[in-house]
Short mmCIF file of C-alpha atoms in Angstrom, two decimals:
data_model
loop_
_atom_site.label_atom_id
_atom_site.label_comp_id
_atom_site.label_asym_id
_atom_site.label_seq_id
_atom_site.Cartn_x
_atom_site.Cartn_y
_atom_site.Cartn_z
CA UNK U 1 7.18 12.29 -15.12
CA UNK U 2 6.92 12.48 -18.90
CA UNK U 3 5.75 16.08 -18.76
CA UNK U 4 8.74 16.99 -16.55
CA UNK U 5 11.05 15.34 -19.10
CA UNK U 6 9.50 17.34 -21.91
CA UNK U 7 9.86 20.59 -20.00
CA UNK U 8 13.48 19.61 -19.37
CA UNK U 9 14.01 19.27 -23.13
CA UNK U 10 12.59 22.75 -23.65
CA UNK U 11 14.89 24.16 -20.97
CA UNK U 12 17.84 22.47 -22.68
CA UNK U 13 16.83 24.07 -25.97
CA UNK U 14 16.58 27.44 -24.26
CA UNK U 15 20.04 26.95 -22.81
CA UNK U 16 21.42 26.38 -26.31
CA UNK U 17 19.67 29.52 -27.51
CA UNK U 18 21.04 31.42 -24.55
CA UNK U 19 24.56 30.43 -25.57
CA UNK U 20 23.87 31.79 -29.03
CA UNK U 21 22.59 35.20 -27.98
CA UNK U 22 24.83 35.38 -24.91
CA UNK U 23 23.91 36.27 -21.35
CA UNK U 24 22.37 39.62 -22.22
CA UNK U 25 19.27 37.92 -23.56
CA UNK U 26 18.69 35.48 -20.64
CA UNK U 27 15.89 37.54 -19.12
CA UNK U 28 14.12 37.98 -22.45
CA UNK U 29 14.39 34.27 -23.25
CA UNK U 30 12.94 33.35 -19.89
CA UNK U 31 9.98 35.68 -20.51
CA UNK U 32 9.42 34.02 -23.91
CA UNK U 33 9.49 30.58 -22.35
CA UNK U 34 7.01 31.53 -19.64
CA UNK U 35 4.71 33.03 -22.25
CA UNK U 36 4.88 29.83 -24.29
CA UNK U 37 4.03 27.69 -21.29
CA UNK U 38 1.08 29.93 -20.41
CA UNK U 39 -0.22 29.77 -23.98
CA UNK U 40 0.32 26.10 -24.72
CA UNK U 41 0.27 24.16 -21.44
CA UNK U 42 -3.18 23.35 -20.06
CA UNK U 43 -3.78 23.98 -16.39
CA UNK U 44 -4.57 20.90 -14.29
CA UNK U 45 -5.86 21.07 -10.76
CA UNK U 46 -5.42 18.12 -8.46
CA UNK U 47 -7.48 18.04 -5.30
CA UNK U 48 -5.63 15.97 -2.73
CA UNK U 49 -7.88 13.32 -1.23
CA UNK U 50 -8.36 13.42 2.52
CA UNK U 51 -6.62 10.40 4.06
CA UNK U 52 -9.06 7.88 5.49
CA UNK U 53 -8.63 4.53 7.22
CA UNK U 54 -9.63 2.66 4.06
CA UNK U 55 -6.45 4.11 2.50
CA UNK U 56 -4.17 2.40 5.02
CA UNK U 57 -2.00 -0.70 4.58
CA UNK U 58 -1.12 -2.28 7.92
CA UNK U 59 2.02 -4.15 8.96
CA UNK U 60 1.14 -6.22 12.03
CA UNK U 61 3.97 -7.04 14.46
CA UNK U 62 4.33 -9.60 17.21
CA UNK U 63 6.72 -7.45 19.27
CA UNK U 64 8.67 -10.26 20.93
CA UNK U 65 9.37 -11.97 17.58
CA UNK U 66 10.28 -9.03 15.34
CA UNK U 67 13.63 -7.42 16.18
CA UNK U 68 15.86 -7.10 19.25
CA UNK U 69 17.01 -3.48 19.49
CA UNK U 70 18.00 -3.25 23.15
CA UNK U 71 19.89 -5.96 25.06
CA UNK U 72 19.24 -4.34 28.47
CA UNK U 73 15.66 -5.65 28.55
CA UNK U 74 16.62 -9.22 27.57
CA UNK U 75 15.30 -10.75 30.78
CA UNK U 76 14.45 -14.43 31.20
CA UNK U 77 14.89 -15.21 27.52
CA UNK U 78 14.16 -18.75 26.43
CA UNK U 79 15.45 -18.64 22.87
CA UNK U 80 14.20 -21.55 20.79
CA UNK U 81 11.15 -22.13 22.97
CA UNK U 82 8.30 -20.39 21.17
CA UNK U 83 6.28 -20.31 24.39
CA UNK U 84 8.91 -18.06 25.98
CA UNK U 85 10.42 -14.63 25.36
CA UNK U 86 12.74 -14.33 22.35
CA UNK U 87 14.02 -10.75 22.79
CA UNK U 88 12.05 -8.56 20.38
CA UNK U 89 11.30 -5.07 21.70
CA UNK U 90 10.10 -1.54 20.90
CA UNK U 91 13.55 -0.24 20.03
CA UNK U 92 13.90 -3.04 17.53
CA UNK U 93 10.79 -1.76 15.75
CA UNK U 94 12.07 1.83 15.76
CA UNK U 95 15.21 0.62 13.98
CA UNK U 96 13.12 -1.07 11.29
CA UNK U 97 10.59 1.69 10.55
CA UNK U 98 12.25 2.57 7.24
CA UNK U 99 12.20 -1.11 6.25
CA UNK U 100 8.44 -1.17 6.84
CA UNK U 101 7.73 2.16 5.15
CA UNK U 102 9.77 1.32 2.05
CA UNK U 103 7.47 -1.64 1.35
CA UNK U 104 4.53 0.75 1.14
CA UNK U 105 2.98 0.20 4.57
CA UNK U 106 1.30 3.23 6.11
CA UNK U 107 0.35 1.87 9.54
CA UNK U 108 2.00 -0.43 12.06
CA UNK U 109 -0.06 -2.55 14.43
CA UNK U 110 1.59 -3.80 17.62
CA UNK U 111 0.68 -6.90 19.59
CA UNK U 112 -0.36 -6.04 23.18
CA UNK U 113 2.62 -4.25 24.76
CA UNK U 114 1.16 -3.96 28.26
CA UNK U 115 2.43 -5.55 31.47
CA UNK U 116 1.36 -9.15 31.03
CA UNK U 117 1.94 -12.75 32.07
CA UNK U 118 3.27 -13.86 28.65
CA UNK U 119 5.03 -12.58 25.54
CA UNK U 120 1.77 -12.47 23.54
CA UNK U 121 0.28 -9.87 25.89
CA UNK U 122 -3.13 -11.50 26.09
CA UNK U 123 -3.21 -11.86 29.90
CA UNK U 124 -2.89 -8.19 30.84
CA UNK U 125 -2.01 -7.19 34.39
CA UNK U 126 -1.88 -3.44 33.84
CA UNK U 127 -3.03 -1.66 30.68
CA UNK U 128 -1.11 1.50 31.58
CA UNK U 129 2.32 -0.07 32.04
CA UNK U 130 4.70 -1.34 29.35
CA UNK U 131 5.92 -4.93 29.53
CA UNK U 132 9.48 -4.64 30.85
CA UNK U 133 10.69 -7.13 28.24
CA UNK U 134 9.66 -4.69 25.50
CA UNK U 135 11.06 -1.44 26.87
CA UNK U 136 9.71 1.69 28.52
CA UNK U 137 6.93 4.21 28.02
CA UNK U 138 9.54 6.60 26.62
CA UNK U 139 10.45 3.97 24.03
CA UNK U 140 6.79 3.78 23.02
CA UNK U 141 6.56 7.58 22.77
CA UNK U 142 9.66 7.63 20.58
CA UNK U 143 8.25 4.89 18.34
CA UNK U 144 4.96 6.73 17.77
CA UNK U 145 6.76 10.04 17.25
CA UNK U 146 9.20 8.56 14.71
CA UNK U 147 6.38 6.78 12.89
CA UNK U 148 4.42 10.02 12.66
CA UNK U 149 7.47 11.82 11.26
CA UNK U 150 7.50 9.24 8.48
CA UNK U 151 3.79 9.71 7.80
CA UNK U 152 2.82 6.40 9.41
CA UNK U 153 0.08 5.66 11.93
CA UNK U 154 0.34 3.42 14.98
CA UNK U 155 -2.33 1.02 16.25
CA UNK U 156 -2.20 -0.96 19.52
CA UNK U 157 -3.90 -4.31 19.99
CA UNK U 158 -6.03 -4.42 23.16
CA UNK U 159 -7.32 -7.77 24.48
CA UNK U 160 -11.02 -7.52 25.28
CA UNK U 161 -11.59 -6.74 28.95
CA UNK U 162 -14.79 -7.65 30.82
CA UNK U 163 -14.42 -4.35 32.64
CA UNK U 164 -15.22 -2.36 29.53
CA UNK U 165 -14.79 1.05 31.13
CA UNK U 166 -11.26 0.12 32.17
CA UNK U 167 -10.50 -0.82 28.56
CA UNK U 168 -11.94 2.45 27.24
CA UNK U 169 -10.11 4.52 29.86
CA UNK U 170 -6.86 2.76 28.95
CA UNK U 171 -7.30 3.68 25.28
CA UNK U 172 -7.89 7.31 26.27
CA UNK U 173 -4.81 7.21 28.47
CA UNK U 174 -2.58 5.99 25.63
CA UNK U 175 -4.02 8.56 23.24
CA UNK U 176 -3.06 11.33 25.66
CA UNK U 177 0.32 9.82 26.59
CA UNK U 178 1.73 8.84 23.19
CA UNK U 179 -0.72 10.24 20.58
CA UNK U 180 -2.01 6.79 19.58
CA UNK U 181 -3.90 6.66 16.25
CA UNK U 182 -6.07 3.59 16.64
CA UNK U 183 -6.80 0.36 18.45
CA UNK U 184 -7.60 -3.20 17.45
CA UNK U 185 -9.75 -5.04 19.99
CA UNK U 186 -8.99 -8.75 20.23
CA UNK U 187 -12.20 -10.77 20.70
CA UNK U 188 -14.29 -7.67 20.06
CA UNK U 189 -17.10 -9.98 18.90
CA UNK U 190 -18.11 -10.29 22.56
CA UNK U 191 -19.86 -6.96 22.07
CA UNK U 192 -21.96 -5.83 19.07
CA UNK U 193 -20.44 -3.49 16.49
CA UNK U 194 -22.87 -0.75 17.57
CA UNK U 195 -21.20 -0.74 20.99
CA UNK U 196 -17.76 -0.17 19.46
CA UNK U 197 -19.14 2.55 17.19
CA UNK U 198 -20.25 4.45 20.28
CA UNK U 199 -16.87 3.90 21.92
CA UNK U 200 -15.17 5.23 18.80
CA UNK U 201 -17.32 8.38 18.89
CA UNK U 202 -16.30 8.88 22.50
CA UNK U 203 -12.59 8.39 21.74
CA UNK U 204 -12.75 10.80 18.80
CA UNK U 205 -13.56 13.51 21.32
CA UNK U 206 -10.07 12.88 22.68
CA UNK U 207 -8.39 12.54 19.27
CA UNK U 208 -10.02 13.39 15.97
CA UNK U 209 -9.95 10.49 13.51
CA UNK U 210 -9.14 7.82 16.11
CA UNK U 211 -10.21 4.45 14.74
CA UNK U 212 -11.28 1.25 16.49
CA UNK U 213 -10.72 -1.91 14.49
CA UNK U 214 -12.80 -4.85 15.60
CA UNK U 215 -13.17 -8.32 14.14
CA UNK U 216 -11.25 -8.95 10.92
CA UNK U 217 -13.00 -10.28 7.83
CA UNK U 218 -12.66 -14.02 8.49
CA UNK U 219 -14.88 -14.95 5.54
CA UNK U 220 -12.49 -13.08 3.24
CA UNK U 221 -9.56 -14.86 4.90
CA UNK U 222 -11.00 -18.33 4.27
CA UNK U 223 -11.76 -17.59 0.62
CA UNK U 224 -8.42 -15.95 -0.22
CA UNK U 225 -6.58 -18.95 1.23
CA UNK U 226 -8.78 -21.33 -0.79
CA UNK U 227 -8.30 -19.29 -3.97
CA UNK U 228 -4.53 -18.85 -3.95
CA UNK U 229 -2.90 -21.55 -1.80
CA UNK U 230 -3.19 -23.82 -4.85
CA UNK U 231 -3.45 -23.35 -8.62
CA UNK U 232 -6.38 -23.38 -11.06
CA UNK U 233 -8.89 -22.06 -8.52
CA UNK U 234 -11.72 -19.68 -9.36
CA UNK U 235 -11.60 -16.27 -7.72
CA UNK U 236 -15.41 -15.92 -7.83
CA UNK U 237 -16.11 -17.19 -4.27
CA UNK U 238 -13.50 -14.73 -2.97
CA UNK U 239 -14.87 -11.89 -5.09
CA UNK U 240 -18.37 -12.55 -3.72
CA UNK U 241 -17.20 -11.79 -0.15
CA UNK U 242 -14.92 -8.87 -1.09
CA UNK U 243 -15.90 -5.27 -0.68
CA UNK U 244 -18.62 -5.57 1.94
CA UNK U 245 -16.80 -3.15 4.24
CA UNK U 246 -14.07 -0.83 2.96
CA UNK U 247 -12.83 -0.35 6.54
CA UNK U 248 -12.74 -4.06 7.40
CA UNK U 249 -9.24 -5.49 7.87
CA UNK U 250 -8.44 -8.14 5.25
CA UNK U 251 -5.60 -10.62 5.72
CA UNK U 252 -3.81 -13.76 4.53
CA UNK U 253 -2.83 -14.95 8.00
CA UNK U 254 -2.39 -13.64 11.54
CA UNK U 255 -1.20 -14.62 15.00
CA UNK U 256 -4.11 -17.04 15.43
CA UNK U 257 -3.92 -18.89 12.08
CA UNK U 258 -1.50 -21.07 10.19
CA UNK U 259 0.86 -19.12 7.97
CA UNK U 260 -0.34 -18.85 4.37
CA UNK U 261 3.09 -20.14 3.33
CA UNK U 262 2.54 -23.32 5.38
CA UNK U 263 -0.85 -23.99 3.78
CA UNK U 264 0.62 -23.52 0.28
CA UNK U 265 3.45 -25.87 1.24
CA UNK U 266 0.98 -28.49 2.50
CA UNK U 267 -0.77 -28.22 -0.88
CA UNK U 268 2.58 -29.03 -2.54
CA UNK U 269 3.14 -25.56 -4.04
CA UNK U 270 6.06 -23.13 -3.87
CA UNK U 271 4.97 -20.58 -1.20
CA UNK U 272 6.48 -17.37 -2.72
CA UNK U 273 4.69 -17.95 -6.05
CA UNK U 274 1.39 -18.51 -4.25
CA UNK U 275 1.96 -15.49 -2.02
CA UNK U 276 2.70 -13.15 -4.94
CA UNK U 277 -0.73 -13.83 -6.43
CA UNK U 278 -2.54 -13.63 -3.10
CA UNK U 279 -0.82 -10.36 -2.21
CA UNK U 280 -1.77 -8.88 -5.58
CA UNK U 281 -5.42 -9.57 -4.81
CA UNK U 282 -5.10 -8.43 -1.18
CA UNK U 283 -3.59 -5.07 -2.13
CA UNK U 284 -6.01 -4.33 -4.97
CA UNK U 285 -9.33 -5.41 -3.44
CA UNK U 286 -11.55 -3.38 -1.06
CA UNK U 287 -10.66 -3.38 2.62
CA UNK U 288 -7.69 -2.47 4.81
CA UNK U 289 -4.89 -4.97 4.03
CA UNK U 290 -3.31 -6.29 7.21
CA UNK U 291 0.08 -7.99 6.67
CA UNK U 292 1.35 -10.26 9.42
CA UNK U 293 5.09 -9.72 9.94
CA UNK U 294 7.18 -12.17 7.92
CA UNK U 295 4.71 -12.51 5.05
CA UNK U 296 7.21 -10.57 2.92
CA UNK U 297 9.76 -13.38 3.35
CA UNK U 298 7.22 -16.22 3.11
CA UNK U 299 7.82 -17.06 6.78
CA UNK U 300 6.67 -20.59 7.56
CA UNK U 301 4.60 -21.66 10.56
CA UNK U 302 1.78 -23.95 11.61
CA UNK U 303 -0.70 -23.41 14.43
CA UNK U 304 0.24 -21.11 17.33
CA UNK U 305 2.88 -20.70 18.62
CA UNK U 306 4.64 -22.07 15.52
CA UNK U 307 3.18 -19.20 13.48
CA UNK U 308 5.07 -16.75 15.72
CA UNK U 309 8.61 -17.55 14.68
CA UNK U 310 11.48 -15.07 14.81
CA UNK U 311 11.62 -12.61 11.94
CA UNK U 312 14.45 -13.06 9.43
CA UNK U 313 15.34 -9.95 7.44
CA UNK U 314 17.07 -11.90 4.66
CA UNK U 315 14.59 -11.76 1.82
CA UNK U 316 14.14 -12.67 -1.83
CA UNK U 317 14.78 -9.42 -3.72
CA UNK U 318 12.26 -10.07 -6.53
CA UNK U 319 9.56 -11.06 -4.04
CA UNK U 320 10.18 -7.89 -2.02
CA UNK U 321 10.12 -5.77 -5.19
CA UNK U 322 6.70 -7.20 -6.03
CA UNK U 323 5.31 -6.22 -2.62
CA UNK U 324 6.97 -2.80 -2.70
CA UNK U 325 5.66 -2.03 -6.19
CA UNK U 326 2.13 -3.05 -5.23
CA UNK U 327 2.35 -0.89 -2.11
CA UNK U 328 3.44 2.08 -4.20
CA UNK U 329 0.64 1.51 -6.71
CA UNK U 330 -1.99 1.28 -3.98
CA UNK U 331 -0.92 4.66 -2.63
CA UNK U 332 -0.57 6.26 -6.07
CA UNK U 333 -3.90 5.07 -7.47
CA UNK U 334 -7.00 5.88 -5.39
CA UNK U 335 -9.06 3.39 -7.42
CA UNK U 336 -7.12 0.56 -5.73
CA UNK U 337 -8.32 1.80 -2.34
CA UNK U 338 -11.74 3.24 -3.06
CA UNK U 339 -14.65 3.00 -5.45
CA UNK U 340 -16.21 0.09 -7.30
CA UNK U 341 -14.92 -3.46 -7.68
CA UNK U 342 -16.03 -5.64 -10.59
CA UNK U 343 -15.09 -9.12 -11.79
CA UNK U 344 -14.71 -8.93 -15.59
CA UNK U 345 -13.35 -12.42 -16.30
CA UNK U 346 -12.92 -15.63 -14.31
CA UNK U 347 -12.16 -18.98 -15.89
CA UNK U 348 -10.01 -21.92 -14.77
CA UNK U 349 -7.82 -19.81 -12.50
CA UNK U 350 -7.40 -16.80 -14.79
CA UNK U 351 -9.17 -13.66 -13.56
CA UNK U 352 -9.45 -9.98 -14.45
CA UNK U 353 -10.89 -7.43 -12.03
CA UNK U 354 -11.78 -3.79 -12.48
CA UNK U 355 -11.47 -0.96 -9.96
CA UNK U 356 -12.97 2.46 -10.65
CA UNK U 357 -12.91 5.64 -8.58
CA UNK U 358 -14.19 8.86 -10.13
CA UNK U 359 -12.54 8.97 -13.59
CA UNK U 360 -9.68 6.61 -12.71
CA UNK U 361 -9.92 3.00 -13.92
CA UNK U 362 -7.50 0.20 -13.05
CA UNK U 363 -7.54 -3.44 -14.14
CA UNK U 364 -5.97 -6.30 -12.17
CA UNK U 365 -5.11 -9.52 -14.01
CA UNK U 366 -4.11 -12.68 -12.12
CA UNK U 367 -3.02 -15.91 -13.80
CA UNK U 368 -3.40 -18.55 -11.11
CA UNK U 369 -2.64 -21.44 -13.49
CA UNK U 370 0.33 -23.54 -14.61
CA UNK U 371 0.42 -22.19 -18.16
CA UNK U 372 0.47 -18.92 -20.11
CA UNK U 373 -3.01 -17.49 -20.63
CA UNK U 374 -4.39 -15.14 -23.28
CA UNK U 375 -7.68 -13.36 -22.62
CA UNK U 376 -9.63 -11.03 -24.90
CA UNK U 377 -11.80 -8.23 -23.57
CA UNK U 378 -14.29 -6.44 -25.85
CA UNK U 379 -13.71 -2.75 -26.47
CA UNK U 380 -17.07 -2.04 -24.83
CA UNK U 381 -15.57 -3.20 -21.52
CA UNK U 382 -12.56 -0.87 -21.70
CA UNK U 383 -13.81 1.98 -23.87
CA UNK U 384 -12.97 3.32 -27.31
CA UNK U 385 -9.65 5.06 -27.97
CA UNK U 386 -8.24 3.64 -24.73
CA UNK U 387 -5.12 1.64 -23.95
CA UNK U 388 -3.90 -0.53 -21.08
CA UNK U 389 -0.54 0.36 -19.60
CA UNK U 390 1.10 -2.32 -17.43
CA UNK U 391 2.30 -1.04 -14.06
CA UNK U 392 3.81 -4.16 -12.47
CA UNK U 393 5.22 -5.43 -15.75
CA UNK U 394 5.77 -2.66 -18.30
CA UNK U 395 3.67 -3.12 -21.43
CA UNK U 396 1.10 -1.28 -23.55
CA UNK U 397 -2.00 -3.05 -24.87
CA UNK U 398 -4.04 -1.38 -27.59
CA UNK U 399 -7.26 -2.36 -29.29
CA UNK U 400 -7.01 -4.95 -32.07
CA UNK U 401 -10.12 -5.52 -34.17
CA UNK U 402 -12.46 -4.44 -31.40
CA UNK U 403 -10.70 -6.37 -28.62
CA UNK U 404 -7.93 -5.98 -26.04
CA UNK U 405 -5.69 -9.04 -25.65
CA UNK U 406 -4.04 -9.64 -22.29
CA UNK U 407 -1.29 -12.28 -22.08
CA UNK U 408 0.09 -13.44 -18.73
CA UNK U 409 2.66 -16.12 -17.98
CA UNK U 410 1.92 -18.85 -15.44
CA UNK U 411 1.58 -17.69 -11.83
CA UNK U 412 1.98 -14.04 -12.80
CA UNK U 413 -0.12 -10.93 -12.25
CA UNK U 414 -0.21 -7.39 -13.56
CA UNK U 415 -1.99 -4.13 -12.81
CA UNK U 416 -3.08 -1.98 -15.75
CA UNK U 417 -3.81 1.71 -15.95
CA UNK U 418 -6.65 2.48 -18.37
CA UNK U 419 -5.95 5.73 -20.19
CA UNK U 420 -6.48 7.52 -23.49
CA UNK U 421 -4.60 5.93 -26.35
CA UNK U 422 -1.28 7.60 -27.11
CA UNK U 423 0.00 8.19 -30.62
CA UNK U 424 1.83 11.11 -32.14
CA UNK U 425 2.06 13.64 -29.35
CA UNK U 426 0.73 16.66 -31.19
CA UNK U 427 0.54 18.67 -27.99
CA UNK U 428 4.26 18.40 -27.34
CA UNK U 429 5.09 19.06 -30.98
CA UNK U 430 2.90 22.18 -30.96
CA UNK U 431 4.57 23.29 -27.74
CA UNK U 432 8.04 23.02 -29.28
CA UNK U 433 6.88 24.77 -32.47
CA UNK U 434 5.22 27.50 -30.43
CA UNK U 435 8.36 28.20 -28.42
CA UNK U 436 10.43 28.31 -31.61
CA UNK U 437 8.00 30.73 -33.27
CA UNK U 438 8.12 33.02 -30.26
CA UNK U 439 11.91 32.85 -30.21
CA UNK U 440 12.19 33.72 -33.91
CA UNK U 441 9.76 36.60 -33.43
CA UNK U 442 11.87 37.79 -30.54
CA UNK U 443 15.08 37.69 -32.62
CA UNK U 444 13.39 39.62 -35.46
CA UNK U 445 12.21 42.26 -33.00
CA UNK U 446 15.70 42.58 -31.53
CA UNK U 447 17.24 42.89 -34.99
CA UNK U 448 14.77 45.63 -35.97
CA UNK U 449 15.47 47.46 -32.73
CA UNK U 450 19.22 47.36 -33.37
CA UNK U 451 18.86 48.58 -36.97
CA UNK U 452 16.73 51.51 -35.86
CA UNK U 453 19.36 52.68 -33.36
#
């Protein structure tokens, strides 16, 4: 961004020059500019990383509770009774794809959409038919197609079936019918992981890169709730269970647990403040973050079915901005998705974590306390001639007497880019000088040419 701005300044200068020497010299000026760029601008090559499942951020949807997009399938609704149908459907999700994508989510996961006895889809009658309350197969095809156009993947939840071959055949059928990207098997623990690895190999013969998600990281879930549903808690127990599997789904809550917001409320804390800290950790630690719909509005809910309330799209703007910014950072910085994970500091609720992937280093600071905290890190931890640039909250931290001082207000977090210390930008100055020298040389040459005619 800065480099583009600098190039823009040079173009502006060239435009001024062009006005001076009139249109006849436009071609010559352009040649001079190109020569200057070739001589003074270093060439950078950026190899685009191949997208993997550990790079995804999932938005998990209970179809019946998300959004009603088609009134024609509103059959036998029992609005207000959370054990009955509430009207959410596939078309409602299609209409909200941009909403999901803008928050930084790259994959949507749908609750079982098959013909079933109840809204939750757990008692499946036919894996190859769509629940009439949710829409049609064409609606599903349109949803997957529209998601793919937006660069998003689609995962279906499949309840475990004792007839395993029927389950596998159903996955293959949906891959062929709608170009499904992945599946999440509910109660997959009934079979060992090795079994599902073999199934995944088989399904990848039908679609390259197809991914089977099995049991979520419940140990991670328990520790992240303990660490952030109340203040002044150490992050060390959570850190100790983080990063075991980069392709394990990590989560704050789901359709089988109490809402994180409810637990924070029971602990006598303001849910959005607790959620902001927990989400910062979730989106910057190893694993595939799996957001349960409504987390972005701190949706309340106790045990099922109370945790499956209707979605409300009225949200707190600052809270949404926090989630969106974190989502953007996770996609922009590979070190937040891959590589090493290290706990640098943890004391009385204040923690600093380090992510590193190749040459990219990112720090994550979380103040889970009721007061402003100041932490010093030795230069040996960060590196000499380095600086920390805040990405959630804009700030620059430079070395002071061999230390870096990070200051965070109560219940706040920040993500820092570690980069070479900036000072006087001699490169840009030399670039401007170089262009000017070439321009002056060009004018002298033109003048000599005219005088010789």
